[in-house]
CSV table of C-alpha atoms in Angstrom, one decimal:
chain,number,residue,atom,x,y,z
A,1,MET,CA,0.0,0.0,0.0
A,2,ALA,CA,1.4,3.4,-1.0
A,3,VAL,CA,2.3,5.7,1.9
A,4,VAL,CA,1.2,9.3,1.8
A,5,LYS,CA,3.6,11.5,3.9
A,6,ASP,CA,2.3,13.4,6.9
A,7,HIS,CA,2.7,16.8,5.1
A,8,SER,CA,-0.2,15.9,2.8
A,9,THR,CA,-3.2,18.2,3.1
A,10,GLY,CA,-6.7,16.9,3.9
A,11,LYS,CA,-7.8,17.7,0.4
A,12,ARG,CA,-4.9,15.7,-1.1
A,13,LYS,CA,-5.6,12.7,1.2
A,14,GLN,CA,-9.2,12.8,0.1
A,15,LEU,CA,-8.3,12.8,-3.6
A,16,LEU,CA,-5.9,9.9,-3.1
A,17,SER,CA,-8.6,7.9,-1.3
A,18,GLU,CA,-10.9,8.6,-4.3
A,19,PHE,CA,-8.4,7.1,-6.8
A,20,PRO,CA,-9.9,3.6,-7.2
A,21,ARG,CA,-13.4,4.9,-7.6
A,22,LYS,CA,-12.4,7.6,-10.1
A,23,PHE,CA,-10.6,5.2,-12.5
A,24,PRO,CA,-12.3,1.7,-12.1
A,25,ASN,CA,-11.2,0.2,-15.5
A,26,SER,CA,-10.0,1.1,-18.9
A,27,ILE,CA,-13.2,0.8,-20.8
A,28,GLU,CA,-15.2,3.0,-18.4
A,29,VAL,CA,-12.5,5.6,-18.6
A,30,GLU,CA,-12.4,5.4,-22.4
A,31,GLU,CA,-16.2,6.0,-22.5
A,32,TRP,CA,-15.8,8.9,-20.1
A,33,LEU,CA,-13.0,10.5,-22.2
A,34,PHE,CA,-15.3,10.1,-25.3
A,35,GLU,CA,-18.2,11.8,-23.5
A,36,GLN,CA,-15.9,14.7,-22.3
A,37,GLY,CA,-14.9,15.4,-25.9
A,38,ILE,CA,-11.3,14.4,-25.3
A,39,TYR,CA,-11.6,11.8,-28.0
A,40,ALA,CA,-12.8,12.7,-31.5
A,41,LYS,CA,-16.6,12.5,-31.8
A,42,SER,CA,-16.5,11.0,-35.3
A,43,ARG,CA,-14.1,9.5,-37.8
A,44,LYS,CA,-14.2,8.7,-41.5
A,45,CYS,CA,-12.6,5.7,-43.3
A,46,PRO,CA,-10.2,6.2,-46.2
A,47,ALA,CA,-13.2,6.1,-48.5
A,48,GLY,CA,-14.7,9.1,-46.7
A,49,ILE,CA,-17.5,7.1,-45.1
A,50,PRO,CA,-18.4,7.7,-41.4
A,51,MET,CA,-17.0,5.0,-39.1
A,52,THR,CA,-18.7,3.3,-36.2
A,53,LYS,CA,-17.5,3.3,-32.6
A,54,MET,CA,-17.5,-0.2,-31.2
A,55,LEU,CA,-16.0,-2.4,-28.6
A,56,ILE,CA,-13.8,-5.2,-29.8
A,57,LYS,CA,-11.9,-8.0,-28.1
A,58,LYS,CA,-8.2,-7.3,-28.2
A,59,LYS,CA,-6.9,-10.3,-26.3
A,60,GLU,CA,-8.6,-13.1,-24.5
A,61,ASP,CA,-9.1,-11.0,-21.4
A,62,GLN,CA,-8.9,-7.5,-22.9
A,63,LYS,CA,-11.3,-5.3,-24.9
A,64,GLN,CA,-10.7,-2.0,-26.7
A,65,LEU,CA,-12.8,0.8,-28.1
A,66,VAL,CA,-12.1,1.5,-31.8
A,67,TRP,CA,-13.5,3.2,-34.9
A,68,LYS,CA,-14.4,0.7,-37.5
A,69,CYS,CA,-15.9,1.0,-41.0
A,70,THR,CA,-19.0,-1.2,-41.3
A,71,HIS,CA,-19.9,-0.1,-44.8
A,72,ARG,CA,-20.7,-2.7,-47.4
A,73,PRO,CA,-19.5,-3.3,-50.0
A,74,MET,CA,-16.1,-2.8,-48.4
A,75,ALA,CA,-13.7,-3.2,-51.3
A,76,THR,CA,-12.3,0.3,-51.0
A,77,CYS,CA,-11.3,0.6,-47.3
A,78,ARG,CA,-11.3,-3.1,-46.4
A,79,ARG,CA,-13.2,-2.4,-43.2
A,80,ALA,CA,-10.6,0.1,-41.9
A,81,GLN,CA,-10.1,0.3,-38.2
A,82,LYS,CA,-8.6,3.0,-36.0
A,83,SER,CA,-7.9,3.3,-32.3
A,84,ILE,CA,-10.2,5.7,-30.6
A,85,ARG,CA,-7.1,7.2,-29.0
A,86,ASP,CA,-5.7,8.4,-32.4
A,87,GLY,CA,-4.8,12.1,-32.4
A,88,SER,CA,-5.2,12.5,-28.7
A,89,PHE,CA,-2.8,12.7,-25.8
A,90,PHE,CA,-3.1,9.0,-25.3
A,91,SER,CA,-2.0,8.0,-28.9
A,92,GLY,CA,0.7,5.3,-28.7
A,93,LEU,CA,0.3,4.5,-25.0
A,94,LYS,CA,0.0,0.7,-24.4
A,95,ILE,CA,-1.4,0.7,-20.9
A,96,GLY,CA,-5.0,1.0,-19.8
A,97,MET,CA,-6.5,4.5,-19.8
A,98,HIS,CA,-7.5,4.1,-16.1
A,99,GLN,CA,-3.8,3.7,-15.4
A,100,VAL,CA,-2.7,6.7,-17.5
A,101,LEU,CA,-5.3,9.0,-15.9
A,102,GLY,CA,-4.3,7.6,-12.5
A,103,ILE,CA,-0.7,8.5,-13.1
A,104,ILE,CA,-1.6,12.0,-14.1
A,105,PHE,CA,-4.0,12.4,-11.2
A,106,LEU,CA,-1.5,11.2,-8.6
A,107,TYR,CA,1.4,13.2,-10.1
A,108,LEU,CA,-0.8,16.4,-10.1
A,109,TYR,CA,-1.4,16.0,-6.4
A,110,LYS,CA,2.3,15.3,-5.7
A,111,LEU,CA,2.3,11.7,-4.5
A,112,GLU,CA,5.8,10.4,-4.4
A,113,PHE,CA,7.1,8.4,-7.3
A,114,GLN,CA,7.0,5.1,-5.5
A,115,GLY,CA,3.5,5.7,-4.4
A,116,ILE,CA,2.4,6.3,-8.0
A,117,LYS,CA,4.1,3.1,-9.0
A,118,GLU,CA,2.2,1.1,-6.4
A,119,LEU,CA,-1.2,2.6,-6.9
A,120,ALA,CA,-1.1,2.7,-10.7
A,121,GLY,CA,0.4,-0.8,-10.9
A,122,VAL,CA,2.8,0.0,-13.8
A,123,SER,CA,6.6,0.1,-14.3
A,124,ALA,CA,8.8,3.1,-13.6
A,125,PRO,CA,9.8,3.6,-17.3
A,126,THR,CA,6.0,3.7,-18.2
A,127,ILE,CA,5.4,6.3,-15.5
A,128,ARG,CA,8.2,8.4,-16.8
A,129,SER,CA,6.8,8.2,-20.3
A,130,VAL,CA,3.4,9.4,-19.2
A,131,ILE,CA,4.9,12.2,-17.1
A,132,HIS,CA,7.0,13.3,-20.1
A,133,LEU,CA,3.8,13.5,-22.2
A,134,LEU,CA,2.2,15.4,-19.3
A,135,TYR,CA,4.9,18.1,-19.5
A,136,ARG,CA,4.2,18.5,-23.2
A,137,LEU,CA,0.5,18.8,-22.5
A,138,MET,CA,1.2,21.5,-19.8
A,139,ASN,CA,3.4,23.4,-22.2
A,140,ALA,CA,0.9,23.3,-25.0
A,141,ASP,CA,-1.8,24.7,-22.6
A,142,ILE,CA,0.3,27.8,-22.0
A,143,LYS,CA,-0.8,30.6,-24.3
A,144,GLU,CA,1.1,33.8,-25.1
A,145,GLU,CA,-1.2,35.9,-23.1
A,146,ASP,CA,-0.5,33.7,-20.0
A,147,VAL,CA,3.2,34.9,-20.0
A,148,SER,CA,2.9,38.4,-21.4
A,149,ILE,CA,2.9,40.6,-18.4
A,150,GLY,CA,2.9,44.3,-17.3
A,151,GLY,CA,1.7,47.2,-19.5
A,152,ILE,CA,-0.8,49.9,-18.5
A,153,ASP,CA,-3.7,49.2,-16.2
A,154,LYS,CA,-7.3,50.3,-16.8
A,155,ASP,CA,-6.7,53.6,-14.9
A,156,GLY,CA,-3.8,54.5,-17.1
A,157,ASN,CA,-1.0,53.7,-14.6
A,158,ARG,CA,2.1,51.7,-15.3
A,159,ILE,CA,1.9,48.1,-14.0
A,160,ILE,CA,5.0,47.3,-11.9
A,161,VAL,CA,7.0,44.2,-12.9
A,162,GLU,CA,9.7,42.8,-10.6
A,163,VAL,CA,12.5,41.1,-12.6
A,164,ASP,CA,15.3,38.9,-11.3
A,165,GLU,CA,17.5,36.1,-12.4
A,166,SER,CA,18.6,33.0,-10.4
A,167,LYS,CA,21.0,30.1,-10.8
A,168,PHE,CA,19.3,26.7,-10.6
A,169,GLY,CA,22.5,24.8,-9.7
A,170,LYS,CA,23.6,21.2,-9.4
A,171,ARG,CA,26.4,20.6,-7.0
A,172,LYS,CA,29.3,18.6,-8.4
A,173,ASN,CA,29.6,15.2,-6.6
A,174,HIS,CA,26.8,16.5,-4.4
A,175,LYS,CA,29.1,18.8,-2.4
A,176,GLY,CA,30.8,22.1,-2.6
A,177,HIS,CA,29.9,25.2,-4.6
A,178,ALA,CA,27.1,24.9,-7.2
A,179,VAL,CA,29.1,24.9,-10.5
A,180,GLU,CA,26.6,23.3,-12.8
A,181,GLY,CA,23.1,24.2,-13.6
A,182,VAL,CA,20.9,26.7,-15.5
A,183,TRP,CA,20.3,30.4,-15.3
A,184,VAL,CA,16.6,31.4,-15.2
A,185,VAL,CA,15.1,34.9,-15.6
A,186,GLY,CA,11.7,35.7,-14.4
A,187,GLY,CA,9.3,38.6,-13.8
A,188,VAL,CA,6.1,39.0,-11.7
A,189,GLU,CA,3.4,41.7,-11.8
A,190,HIS,CA,2.3,43.8,-8.9
A,191,THR,CA,-1.4,42.9,-9.6
A,192,PRO,CA,-4.0,40.7,-7.9
A,193,GLU,CA,-3.4,38.1,-10.6
A,194,ARG,CA,0.4,38.0,-10.0
A,195,LYS,CA,1.0,37.0,-13.6
A,196,ILE,CA,4.5,35.7,-14.2
A,197,PHE,CA,7.0,34.6,-16.8
A,198,VAL,CA,10.0,32.4,-16.3
A,199,THR,CA,12.6,31.4,-18.9
A,200,THR,CA,16.0,29.7,-19.1
A,201,VAL,CA,18.8,31.8,-20.6
A,202,GLU,CA,22.2,31.0,-21.9
A,203,ASP,CA,23.8,33.9,-20.1
A,204,ARG,CA,23.0,37.1,-18.2
A,205,LYS,CA,24.5,39.5,-20.8
A,206,LYS,CA,22.8,42.8,-21.5
A,207,ASP,CA,21.6,41.8,-25.0
A,208,THR,CA,20.2,38.5,-23.7
A,209,LEU,CA,18.3,40.1,-20.9
A,210,HIS,CA,17.0,43.0,-23.0
A,211,LEU,CA,15.7,40.6,-25.6
A,212,ILE,CA,14.0,38.4,-23.0
A,213,LEU,CA,12.3,41.3,-21.2
A,214,SER,CA,11.2,43.0,-24.4
A,215,ASN,CA,9.5,39.7,-25.5
A,216,TYR,CA,7.6,39.1,-22.2
A,217,ILE,CA,7.0,42.6,-20.7
A,218,LYS,CA,4.5,44.8,-22.3
A,219,GLU,CA,5.1,48.4,-23.5
A,220,GLY,CA,4.8,51.1,-20.8
A,221,SER,CA,5.6,48.8,-17.8
A,222,GLU,CA,7.6,49.9,-14.8
A,223,ILE,CA,10.4,47.4,-14.4
A,224,ARG,CA,12.1,47.0,-11.0
A,225,THR,CA,15.4,45.1,-10.8
A,226,ASP,CA,18.6,45.0,-8.7
A,227,CYS,CA,21.7,46.6,-10.0
A,228,TRP,CA,23.1,43.9,-12.2
A,229,LYS,CA,24.8,45.5,-15.2
A,230,GLY,CA,22.8,43.5,-17.7
A,231,TYR,CA,19.7,45.5,-16.9
A,232,CYS,CA,21.4,48.8,-17.7
A,233,GLY,CA,19.5,50.7,-20.4
A,234,LEU,CA,16.1,49.1,-20.2
A,235,SER,CA,14.3,52.5,-20.4
A,236,ARG,CA,16.0,53.1,-23.7
A,237,ILE,CA,14.8,50.0,-25.5
A,238,PRO,CA,13.2,51.4,-28.7
A,239,GLY,CA,9.4,51.3,-28.7
A,240,LYS,CA,8.9,50.0,-25.2
A,241,ARG,CA,8.7,53.1,-23.1
A,242,TYR,CA,9.7,51.2,-20.0
A,243,ARG,CA,10.3,53.0,-16.7
A,244,HIS,CA,13.2,51.4,-14.9
A,245,ARG,CA,13.8,51.6,-11.2
A,246,THR,CA,16.5,49.8,-9.2
A,247,VAL,CA,17.4,48.7,-5.7
A,248,ASN,CA,21.1,48.3,-4.7
A,249,HIS,CA,21.3,45.0,-2.7
A,250,ALA,CA,24.8,45.9,-1.5
A,251,LYS,CA,23.1,48.6,0.5
A,252,GLU,CA,19.5,47.7,1.1
A,253,PHE,CA,16.7,45.3,0.1
A,254,LYS,CA,14.1,48.0,-0.2
A,255,THR,CA,14.5,51.7,-1.0
A,256,ALA,CA,12.9,54.6,0.7
A,257,ALA,CA,10.6,54.9,-2.3
A,258,GLY,CA,9.5,51.2,-1.8
A,259,VAL,CA,11.4,49.7,-4.7
A,260,HIS,CA,12.3,46.0,-4.1
A,261,THR,CA,12.5,42.7,-5.8
A,262,ASN,CA,11.3,40.6,-2.9
A,263,THR,CA,8.3,39.1,-4.7
A,264,ILE,CA,10.2,37.6,-7.6
A,265,GLU,CA,13.0,36.4,-5.3
A,266,GLY,CA,10.4,34.7,-3.1
A,267,THR,CA,9.1,33.0,-6.3
A,268,TRP,CA,12.5,31.4,-6.9
A,269,ASN,CA,12.2,29.7,-3.5
A,270,GLY,CA,8.8,28.2,-4.6
A,271,ILE,CA,10.2,27.0,-7.9
A,272,LYS,CA,13.3,25.5,-6.3
A,273,SER,CA,11.3,23.7,-3.7
A,274,MET,CA,9.6,21.7,-6.4
A,275,ILE,CA,12.6,20.9,-8.6
A,276,ARG,CA,15.2,18.5,-7.2
A,277,ALA,CA,18.9,19.4,-7.8
A,278,ARG,CA,19.4,16.4,-10.2
A,279,HIS,CA,16.7,17.8,-12.5
A,280,ARG,CA,18.3,21.3,-12.7
A,281,THR,CA,19.7,20.7,-16.2
A,282,ALA,CA,19.0,22.7,-19.4
A,283,PRO,CA,16.7,20.1,-21.0
A,284,THR,CA,14.7,19.2,-17.8
A,285,MET,CA,14.3,22.8,-16.6
A,286,LYS,CA,12.2,23.7,-19.6
A,287,TYR,CA,9.7,21.0,-18.7
A,288,ARG,CA,9.7,21.9,-15.0
A,289,LEU,CA,9.1,25.6,-15.7
A,290,ALA,CA,6.2,24.6,-17.9
A,291,GLU,CA,4.8,22.6,-15.0
A,292,PHE,CA,5.2,25.6,-12.6
A,293,ILE,CA,3.4,28.0,-14.9
A,294,PHE,CA,0.6,25.4,-15.5
A,295,ARG,CA,0.1,24.8,-11.8
A,296,ARG,CA,0.0,28.6,-11.1
A,297,LYS,CA,-2.4,29.1,-14.0
A,298,HIS,CA,-4.8,26.4,-12.8
A,299,ALA,CA,-4.2,26.7,-9.0
A,300,GLY,CA,-7.9,26.8,-8.4
A,301,ASP,CA,-8.6,23.3,-9.9
A,302,LEU,CA,-5.6,21.4,-11.4
A,303,TRP,CA,-7.7,18.5,-12.5
A,304,ALA,CA,-10.1,20.7,-14.4
A,305,GLY,CA,-7.1,22.4,-16.0
A,306,ILE,CA,-5.8,19.0,-17.2
A,307,ILE,CA,-9.2,18.0,-18.6
A,308,LYS,CA,-9.5,21.3,-20.5
A,309,ALA,CA,-6.0,20.9,-22.0
A,310,LEU,CA,-6.8,17.3,-23.0
A,311,LYS,CA,-9.8,18.6,-24.9
A,312,GLU,CA,-7.9,21.4,-26.7
A,313,VAL,CA,-4.5,19.9,-27.5
A,314,SER,CA,-3.9,17.5,-30.4
A,315,PHE,CA,-1.0,15.1,-30.3
A,316,ASP,CA,0.8,13.1,-33.0
A,317,LYS,CA,1.5,9.5,-32.1
A,318,VAL,CA,4.5,9.3,-29.7
A,319,THR,CA,6.0,6.1,-28.6
A,320,SER,CA,7.0,5.5,-25.0
A,321,SER,CA,10.7,5.5,-26.0
A,322,GLN,CA,10.7,8.9,-27.8
A,323,CYS,CA,12.1,12.0,-26.1
A,324,VAL,CA,10.5,15.0,-27.9
A,325,GLU,CA,12.0,18.4,-27.8
A,326,GLU,CA,9.3,21.1,-27.9
A,327,GLU,CA,9.7,24.7,-28.8
A,328,PHE,CA,8.5,26.2,-25.5
A,329,ILE,CA,6.6,29.4,-25.8
A,330,TYR,CA,8.2,31.0,-22.8
A,331,THR,CA,11.6,29.2,-22.5
A,332,GLU,CA,13.0,29.5,-26.0
A,333,VAL,CA,13.6,33.0,-27.5
A,334,LYS,CA,15.7,33.2,-30.6
A,335,ARG,CA,18.5,35.8,-30.6
A,336,GLN,CA,17.5,38.7,-32.7
A,337,ARG,CA,20.1,41.2,-31.6
A,338,ASP,CA,19.4,43.5,-34.5
A,339,ASP,CA,15.9,44.1,-33.0
A,340,LEU,CA,17.6,45.8,-30.1
A,341,ASP,CA,19.8,48.2,-32.1
A,342,HIS,CA,20.4,50.8,-29.5
A,343,ASP,CA,23.7,52.5,-28.8
A,344,ASP,CA,25.7,50.8,-26.0
A,345,SER,CA,28.8,53.1,-26.3
A,346,GLN,CA,27.5,55.4,-23.6
A,347,PHE,CA,28.0,52.7,-21.0
A,348,ASN,CA,31.6,52.3,-20.0
A,349,ASN,CA,32.4,48.9,-18.3
A,350,ASP,CA,35.0,50.6,-16.1
A,351,THR,CA,32.5,53.0,-14.7
A,352,GLN,CA,31.2,52.2,-11.2
A,353,TRP,CA,28.2,54.5,-11.1
A,354,VAL,CA,25.8,54.7,-14.0
A,355,THR,CA,22.2,55.9,-13.6
A,356,ASP,CA,19.5,54.5,-15.7
A,357,THR,CA,16.5,56.7,-15.0
A,358,GLU,CA,13.4,58.0,-16.7
A,359,ASP,CA,12.3,59.9,-13.7
A,360,ASP,CA,14.2,62.3,-11.5
A,361,ASP,CA,13.3,60.4,-8.3
A,362,ASP,CA,14.8,57.1,-9.6
A,363,GLN,CA,18.3,57.4,-8.2
A,364,SER,CA,18.2,54.4,-5.9
A,365,GLY,CA,20.6,52.1,-7.7
A,366,SER,CA,24.1,51.8,-9.1
A,367,TYR,CA,25.4,49.5,-11.8
A,368,THR,CA,28.7,47.9,-10.9
A,369,THR,CA,31.0,45.6,-12.8
A,370,ASN,CA,33.1,44.1,-10.0
A,371,SER,CA,31.0,44.3,-6.8
A,372,ARG,CA,29.4,41.2,-5.3
A,373,ARG,CA,25.7,41.0,-4.6
A,374,LYS,CA,24.8,40.6,-0.9
A,375,ARG,CA,22.4,37.7,-1.7
A,376,SER,CA,23.8,34.5,-3.2
A,377,ARG,CA,22.4,33.6,-6.6
A,378,ASN,CA,23.6,30.1,-6.6
A,379,GLN,CA,21.2,28.2,-4.4
């Protein structure tokens, strides 16, 4: 029997206790998926004739729902047959649908891997295959508007966006300084919705950060950052009309004017708590960031979010051994440095104090090239 750790909430325990009743057997789940509109409502055979949904015997003790052509004469399509799963998230999966949904359900509510294995009754590689597909589904559910933040509010005021970058590190040989890992840049709004974007980056150079922020932060936003030199010149990005305010962490964590980056820095703690150190690699981080955004987007009802995504997303057939690289809407931004063609000559790398202000009262920060930040980025 799978053990649920003591930190489980009452809601989570209730959901886990409902598992057997929710997913009794594969055929009932298949019918439920059909009724929900997750499977196609109709199919046509190669001859263009509507096919019939029927239950057939697959093996001596197994049955399967399929689309089958029952038209006669049948010379053209030879009684063509298609799996009811074709074109859905479940295409190519060989286990029962009750097991697939069970894995998704248990993973969503953060049951430990061994617990999923015991309750779902399938092998570890199969569970990993389903979870990999789940990451793809979560990513496909994220729309551009979900990660486009900031701008001007309904009262005509600039929306404040806190921006920061953090190293998601792996410790070499599980000890010492974090020397491996991935840099992630993110931003969060000062709005009730707390909309957010997070993205992996190759480096923290000025061109890289300016490109990322101009892609995800809307025109007219007020951007608040620390004094990392890569943020210098944000208010001069053509066409964006950003206001840029800074806080110097070598001196303080909040300015007299109330400028800080505490919200986004707190977000890093939340993300890092859900991603183990061994998963903090460039390929894996893309998937885990997709999961974080999905969970935040559907925090009110994760299961309803999954059902909605299953209805809307179409998948090609993927075998359990395939590792598919997706183009992530918020984690891959091609370098288009020509789009940020503003003059950098005014910024001297040897200069210790450079102001980047649009307003007279924004003198809270300093851009340095050789000073250490008070807070460690490599956590």
